[in-house]
PDB file of C-alpha atoms and ligand atoms in Angstrom:
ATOM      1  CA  UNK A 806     -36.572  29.510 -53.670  1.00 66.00           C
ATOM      2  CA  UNK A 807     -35.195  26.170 -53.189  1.00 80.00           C
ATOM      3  CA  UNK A 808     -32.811  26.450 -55.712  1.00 86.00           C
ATOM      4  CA  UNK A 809     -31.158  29.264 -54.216  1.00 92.00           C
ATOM      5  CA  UNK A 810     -30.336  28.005 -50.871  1.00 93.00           C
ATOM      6  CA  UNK A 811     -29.348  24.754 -53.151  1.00 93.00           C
ATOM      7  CA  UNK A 812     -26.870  27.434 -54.776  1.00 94.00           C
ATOM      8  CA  UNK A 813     -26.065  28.925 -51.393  1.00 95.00           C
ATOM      9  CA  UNK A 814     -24.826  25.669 -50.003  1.00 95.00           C
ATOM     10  CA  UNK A 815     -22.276  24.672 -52.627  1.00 96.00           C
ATOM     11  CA  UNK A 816     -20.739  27.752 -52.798  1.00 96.00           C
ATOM     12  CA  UNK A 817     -20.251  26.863 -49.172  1.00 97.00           C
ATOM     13  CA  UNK A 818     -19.088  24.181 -50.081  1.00 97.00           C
ATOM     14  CA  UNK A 819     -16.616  25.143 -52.612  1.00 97.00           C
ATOM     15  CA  UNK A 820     -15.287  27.911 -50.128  1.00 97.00           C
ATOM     16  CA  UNK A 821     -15.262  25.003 -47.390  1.00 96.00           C
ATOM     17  CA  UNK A 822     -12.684  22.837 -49.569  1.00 96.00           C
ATOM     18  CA  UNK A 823     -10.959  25.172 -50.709  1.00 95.00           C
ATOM     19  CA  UNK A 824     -10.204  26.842 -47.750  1.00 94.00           C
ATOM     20  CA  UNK A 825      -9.058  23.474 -46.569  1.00 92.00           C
ATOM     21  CA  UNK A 826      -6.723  22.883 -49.540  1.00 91.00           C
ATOM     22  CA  UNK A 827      -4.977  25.546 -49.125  1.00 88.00           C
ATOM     23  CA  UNK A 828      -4.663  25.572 -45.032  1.00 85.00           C
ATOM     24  CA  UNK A 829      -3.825  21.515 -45.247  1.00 84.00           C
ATOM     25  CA  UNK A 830      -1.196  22.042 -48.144  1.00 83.00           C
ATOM     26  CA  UNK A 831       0.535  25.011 -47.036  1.00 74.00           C
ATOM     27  CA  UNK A 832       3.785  23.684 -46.241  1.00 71.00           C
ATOM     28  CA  UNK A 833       5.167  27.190 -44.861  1.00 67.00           C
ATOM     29  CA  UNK A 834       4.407  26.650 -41.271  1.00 62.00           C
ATOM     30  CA  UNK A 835       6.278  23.730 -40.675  1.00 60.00           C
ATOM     31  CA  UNK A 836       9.789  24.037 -42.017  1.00 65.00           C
ATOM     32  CA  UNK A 837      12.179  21.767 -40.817  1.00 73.00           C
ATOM     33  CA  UNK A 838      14.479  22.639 -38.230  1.00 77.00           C
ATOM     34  CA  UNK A 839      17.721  21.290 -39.092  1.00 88.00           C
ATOM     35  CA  UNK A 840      19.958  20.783 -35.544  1.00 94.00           C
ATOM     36  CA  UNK A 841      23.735  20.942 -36.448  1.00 95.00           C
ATOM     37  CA  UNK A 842      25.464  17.636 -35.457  1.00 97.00           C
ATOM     38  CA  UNK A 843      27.071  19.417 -32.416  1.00 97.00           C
ATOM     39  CA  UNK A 844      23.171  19.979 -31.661  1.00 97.00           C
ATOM     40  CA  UNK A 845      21.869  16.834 -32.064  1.00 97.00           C
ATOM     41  CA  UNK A 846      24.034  14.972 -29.305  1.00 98.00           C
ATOM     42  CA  UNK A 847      23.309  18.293 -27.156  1.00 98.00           C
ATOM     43  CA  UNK A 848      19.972  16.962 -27.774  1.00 97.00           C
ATOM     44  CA  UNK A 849      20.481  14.127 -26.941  1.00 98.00           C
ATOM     45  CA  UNK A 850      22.169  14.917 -23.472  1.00 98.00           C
ATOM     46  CA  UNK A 851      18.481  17.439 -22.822  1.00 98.00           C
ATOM     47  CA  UNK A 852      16.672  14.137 -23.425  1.00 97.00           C
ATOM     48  CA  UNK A 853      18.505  11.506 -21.266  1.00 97.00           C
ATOM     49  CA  UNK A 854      19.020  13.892 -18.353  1.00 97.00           C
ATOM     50  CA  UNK A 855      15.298  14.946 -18.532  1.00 96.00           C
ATOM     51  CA  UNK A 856      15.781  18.507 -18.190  1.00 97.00           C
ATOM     52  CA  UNK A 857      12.376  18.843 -19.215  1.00 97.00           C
ATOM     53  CA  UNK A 858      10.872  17.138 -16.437  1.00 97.00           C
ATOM     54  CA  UNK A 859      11.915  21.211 -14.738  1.00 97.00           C
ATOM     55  CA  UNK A 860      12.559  23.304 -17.721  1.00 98.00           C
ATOM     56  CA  UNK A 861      10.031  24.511 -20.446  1.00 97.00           C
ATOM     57  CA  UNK A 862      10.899  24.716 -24.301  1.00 97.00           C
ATOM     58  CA  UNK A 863       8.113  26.626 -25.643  1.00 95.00           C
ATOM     59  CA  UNK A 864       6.229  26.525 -22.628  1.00 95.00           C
ATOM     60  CA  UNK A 865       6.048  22.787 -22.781  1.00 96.00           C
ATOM     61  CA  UNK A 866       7.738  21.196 -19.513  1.00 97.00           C
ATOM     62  CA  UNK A 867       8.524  20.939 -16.137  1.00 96.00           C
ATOM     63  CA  UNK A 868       7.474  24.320 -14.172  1.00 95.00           C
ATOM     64  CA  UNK A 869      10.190  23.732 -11.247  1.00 95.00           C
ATOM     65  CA  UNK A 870      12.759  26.614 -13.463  1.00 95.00           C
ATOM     66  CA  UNK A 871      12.921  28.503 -16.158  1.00 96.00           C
ATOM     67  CA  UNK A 872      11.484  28.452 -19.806  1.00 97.00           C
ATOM     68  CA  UNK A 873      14.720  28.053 -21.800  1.00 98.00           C
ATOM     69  CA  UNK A 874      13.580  28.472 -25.326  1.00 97.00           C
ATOM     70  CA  UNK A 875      16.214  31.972 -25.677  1.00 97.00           C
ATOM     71  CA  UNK A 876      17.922  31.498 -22.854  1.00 97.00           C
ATOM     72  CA  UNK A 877      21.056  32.024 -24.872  1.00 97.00           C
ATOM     73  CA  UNK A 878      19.594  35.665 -25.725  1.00 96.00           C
ATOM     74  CA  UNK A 879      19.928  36.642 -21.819  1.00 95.00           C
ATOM     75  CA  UNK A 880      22.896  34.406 -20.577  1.00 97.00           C
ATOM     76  CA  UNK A 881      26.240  34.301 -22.179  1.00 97.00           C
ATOM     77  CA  UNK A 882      27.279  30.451 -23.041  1.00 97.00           C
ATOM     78  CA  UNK A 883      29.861  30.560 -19.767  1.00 97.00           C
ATOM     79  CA  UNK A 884      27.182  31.535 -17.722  1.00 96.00           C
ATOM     80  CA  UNK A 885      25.235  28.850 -18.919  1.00 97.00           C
ATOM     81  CA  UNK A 886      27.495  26.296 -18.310  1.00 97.00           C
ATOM     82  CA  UNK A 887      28.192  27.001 -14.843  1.00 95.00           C
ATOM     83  CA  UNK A 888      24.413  26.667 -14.313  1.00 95.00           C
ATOM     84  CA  UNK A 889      25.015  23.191 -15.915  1.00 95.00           C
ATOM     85  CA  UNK A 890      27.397  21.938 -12.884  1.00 94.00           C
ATOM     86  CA  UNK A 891      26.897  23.642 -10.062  1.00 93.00           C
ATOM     87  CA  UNK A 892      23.665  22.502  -8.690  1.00 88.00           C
ATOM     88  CA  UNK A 893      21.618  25.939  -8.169  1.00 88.00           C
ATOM     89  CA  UNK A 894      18.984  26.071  -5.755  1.00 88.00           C
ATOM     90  CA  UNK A 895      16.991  22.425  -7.080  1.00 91.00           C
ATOM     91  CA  UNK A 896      18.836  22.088  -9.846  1.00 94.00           C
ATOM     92  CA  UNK A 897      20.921  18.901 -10.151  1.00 94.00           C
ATOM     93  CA  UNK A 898      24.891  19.163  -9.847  1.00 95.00           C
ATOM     94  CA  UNK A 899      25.238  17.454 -13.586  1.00 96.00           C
ATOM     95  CA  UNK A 900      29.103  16.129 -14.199  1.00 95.00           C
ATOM     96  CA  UNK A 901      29.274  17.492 -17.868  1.00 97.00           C
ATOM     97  CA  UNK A 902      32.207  17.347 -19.719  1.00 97.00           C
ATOM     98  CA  UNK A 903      33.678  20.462 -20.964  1.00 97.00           C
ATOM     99  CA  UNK A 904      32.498  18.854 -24.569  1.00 98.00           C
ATOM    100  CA  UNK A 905      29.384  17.872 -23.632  1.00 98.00           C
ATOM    101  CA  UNK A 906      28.520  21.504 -22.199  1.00 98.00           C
ATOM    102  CA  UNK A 907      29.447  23.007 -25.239  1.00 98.00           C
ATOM    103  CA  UNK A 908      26.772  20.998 -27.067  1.00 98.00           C
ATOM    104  CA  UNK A 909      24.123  21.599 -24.735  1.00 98.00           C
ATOM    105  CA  UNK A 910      24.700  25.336 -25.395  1.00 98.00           C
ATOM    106  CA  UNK A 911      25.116  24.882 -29.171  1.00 98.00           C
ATOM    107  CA  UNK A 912      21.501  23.026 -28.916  1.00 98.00           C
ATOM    108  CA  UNK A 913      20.200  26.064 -27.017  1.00 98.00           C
ATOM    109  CA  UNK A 914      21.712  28.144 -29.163  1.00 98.00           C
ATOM    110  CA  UNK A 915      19.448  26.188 -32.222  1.00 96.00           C
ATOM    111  CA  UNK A 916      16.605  26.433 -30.415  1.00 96.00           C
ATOM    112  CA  UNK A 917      16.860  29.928 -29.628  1.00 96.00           C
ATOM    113  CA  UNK A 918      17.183  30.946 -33.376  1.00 94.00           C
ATOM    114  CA  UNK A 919      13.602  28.807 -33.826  1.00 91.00           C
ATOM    115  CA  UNK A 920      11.567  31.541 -32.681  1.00 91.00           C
ATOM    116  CA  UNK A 921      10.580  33.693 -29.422  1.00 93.00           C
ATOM    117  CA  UNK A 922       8.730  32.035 -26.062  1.00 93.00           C
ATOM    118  CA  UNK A 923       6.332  33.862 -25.003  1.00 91.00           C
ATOM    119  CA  UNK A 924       6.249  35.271 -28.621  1.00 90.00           C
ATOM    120  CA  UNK A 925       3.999  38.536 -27.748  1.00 91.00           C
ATOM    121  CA  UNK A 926       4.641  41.392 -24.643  1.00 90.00           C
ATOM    122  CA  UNK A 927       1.399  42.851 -23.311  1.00 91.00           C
ATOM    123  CA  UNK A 928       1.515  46.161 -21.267  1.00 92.00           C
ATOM    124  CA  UNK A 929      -1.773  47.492 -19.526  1.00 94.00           C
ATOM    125  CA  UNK A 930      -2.270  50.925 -20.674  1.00 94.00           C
ATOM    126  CA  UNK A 931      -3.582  53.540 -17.712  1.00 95.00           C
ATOM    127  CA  UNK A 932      -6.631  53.748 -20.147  1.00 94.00           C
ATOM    128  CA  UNK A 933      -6.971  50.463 -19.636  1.00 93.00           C
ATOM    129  CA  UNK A 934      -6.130  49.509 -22.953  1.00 95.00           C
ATOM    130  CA  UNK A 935      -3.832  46.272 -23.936  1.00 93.00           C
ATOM    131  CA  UNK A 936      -1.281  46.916 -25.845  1.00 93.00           C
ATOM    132  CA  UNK A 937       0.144  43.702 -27.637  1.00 92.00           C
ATOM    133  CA  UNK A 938       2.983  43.538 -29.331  1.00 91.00           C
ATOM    134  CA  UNK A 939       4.343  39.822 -31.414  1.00 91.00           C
ATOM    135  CA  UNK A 940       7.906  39.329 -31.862  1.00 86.00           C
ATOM    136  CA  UNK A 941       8.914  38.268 -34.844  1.00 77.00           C
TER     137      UNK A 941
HETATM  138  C1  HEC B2239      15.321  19.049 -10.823  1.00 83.94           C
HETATM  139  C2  HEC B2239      15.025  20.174 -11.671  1.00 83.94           C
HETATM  140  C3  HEC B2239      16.016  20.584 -12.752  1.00 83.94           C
HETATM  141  C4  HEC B2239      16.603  19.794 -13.705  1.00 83.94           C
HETATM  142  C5  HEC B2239      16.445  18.293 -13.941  1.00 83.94           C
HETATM  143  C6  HEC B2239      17.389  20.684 -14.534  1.00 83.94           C
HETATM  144  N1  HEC B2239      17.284  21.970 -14.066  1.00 83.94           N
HETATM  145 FE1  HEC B2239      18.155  23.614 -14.875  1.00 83.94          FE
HETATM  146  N2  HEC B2239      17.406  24.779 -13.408  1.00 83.94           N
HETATM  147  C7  HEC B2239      16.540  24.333 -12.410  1.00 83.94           C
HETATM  148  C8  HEC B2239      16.161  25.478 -11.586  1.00 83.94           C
HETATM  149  C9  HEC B2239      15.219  25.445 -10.406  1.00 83.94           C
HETATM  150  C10 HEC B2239      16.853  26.596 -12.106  1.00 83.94           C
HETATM  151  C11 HEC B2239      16.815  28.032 -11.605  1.00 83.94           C
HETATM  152  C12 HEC B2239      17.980  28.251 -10.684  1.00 83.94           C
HETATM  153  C13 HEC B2239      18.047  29.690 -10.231  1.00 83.94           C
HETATM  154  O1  HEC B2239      17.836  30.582 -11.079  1.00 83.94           O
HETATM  155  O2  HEC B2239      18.292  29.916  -9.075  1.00 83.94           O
HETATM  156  C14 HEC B2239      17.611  26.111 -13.254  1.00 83.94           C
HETATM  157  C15 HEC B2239      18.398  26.928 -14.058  1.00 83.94           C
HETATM  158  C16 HEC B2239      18.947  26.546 -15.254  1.00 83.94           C
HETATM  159  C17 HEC B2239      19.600  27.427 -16.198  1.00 83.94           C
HETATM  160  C18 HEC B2239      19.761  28.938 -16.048  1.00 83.94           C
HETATM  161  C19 HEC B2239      18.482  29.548 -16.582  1.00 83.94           C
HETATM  162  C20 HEC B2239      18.247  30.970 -16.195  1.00 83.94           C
HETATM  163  O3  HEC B2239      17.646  31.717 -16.990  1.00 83.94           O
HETATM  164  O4  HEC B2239      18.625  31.356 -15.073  1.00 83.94           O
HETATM  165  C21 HEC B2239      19.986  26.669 -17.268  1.00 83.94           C
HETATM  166  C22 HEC B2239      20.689  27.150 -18.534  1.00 83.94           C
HETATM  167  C23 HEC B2239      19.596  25.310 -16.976  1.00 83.94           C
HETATM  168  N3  HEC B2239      18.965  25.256 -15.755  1.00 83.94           N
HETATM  169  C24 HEC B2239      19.809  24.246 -17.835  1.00 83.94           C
HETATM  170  C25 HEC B2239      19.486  22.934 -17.543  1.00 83.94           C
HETATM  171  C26 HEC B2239      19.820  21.807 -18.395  1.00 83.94           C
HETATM  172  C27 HEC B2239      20.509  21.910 -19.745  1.00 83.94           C
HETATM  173  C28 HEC B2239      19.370  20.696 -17.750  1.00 83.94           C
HETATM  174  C29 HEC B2239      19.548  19.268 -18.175  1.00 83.94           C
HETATM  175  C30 HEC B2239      20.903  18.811 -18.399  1.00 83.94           C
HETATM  176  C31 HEC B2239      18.725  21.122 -16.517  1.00 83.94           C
HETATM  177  N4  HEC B2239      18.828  22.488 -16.424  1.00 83.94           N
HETATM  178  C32 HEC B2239      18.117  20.265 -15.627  1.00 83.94           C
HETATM  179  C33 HEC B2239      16.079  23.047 -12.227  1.00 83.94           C
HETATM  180  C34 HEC B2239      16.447  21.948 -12.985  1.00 83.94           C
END
């Protein structure tokens, strides 16, 4: 009898490590994101005038506006860059170059083809069902 839940356990085990392995060594899930030089110094402008201390980027962030992971997919770049200097509501009044807003949008623009924030819609069906649905 003994021998069998000896048995029992390293199959366990075997499934245990292997299952590991292959989770720990998958290398899909984190592909690089490459920013495009224009990018990186729109990056760089996010950084050093902390728009995350209001804004989200994948829900990580300030909460005082909006999540702006695809921003770009509901406001045109002009639109965007008006936000950037004219001070709406609590937002700042930022003196950005006209060079300097292009590569903020160009790093929203990056971001934006990274993936979907919130990735999944959920409608309440009158049965009371959920109906989820991931974007992909
Ligand atoms: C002190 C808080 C604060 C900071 C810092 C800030 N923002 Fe904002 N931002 C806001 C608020 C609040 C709004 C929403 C304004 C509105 O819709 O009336 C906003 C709106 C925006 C919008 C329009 C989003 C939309 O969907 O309407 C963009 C784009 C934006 N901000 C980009 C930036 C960038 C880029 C920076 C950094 C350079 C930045 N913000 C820094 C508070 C901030």
């Amino acid at each position: 009898m003994h021998k069998i839940y000896g048995g029992i356990l390293l199959v366990l085990i075997a499934c245990f490590a292997l299952y590991n392995t292959h989770i720990y060594s998958d290398k899909t899930l984190f592909g690089k994101v490459r920013l495009s030089e224009q990018a990186q110094h729109g990056e760089q402008l996010w950084l050093r005038n902390n728009c995350n201390a209001c804004h989200q980027l994948y829900g990580l962030g300030g909460y005082l506006g909006p999540d702006l992971t695809n921003v770009v997919a509901t406001k045109s770049p002009e639109i965007i860059k008006i936000f950037l200097v004219s001070g709406v509501r609590s937002m700042p009044v930022f003196s950005f170059s006209e060079q300097e807003k292009d590569q903020l949008v160009q790093f929203l623009k990056e971001v934006n083809e990274t993936g979907y924030y919130p990735n999944k819609e959920a409608t309440i069906k009158n049965t009371g069902w959920v109906d989820l649905h991931y974007k992909k």
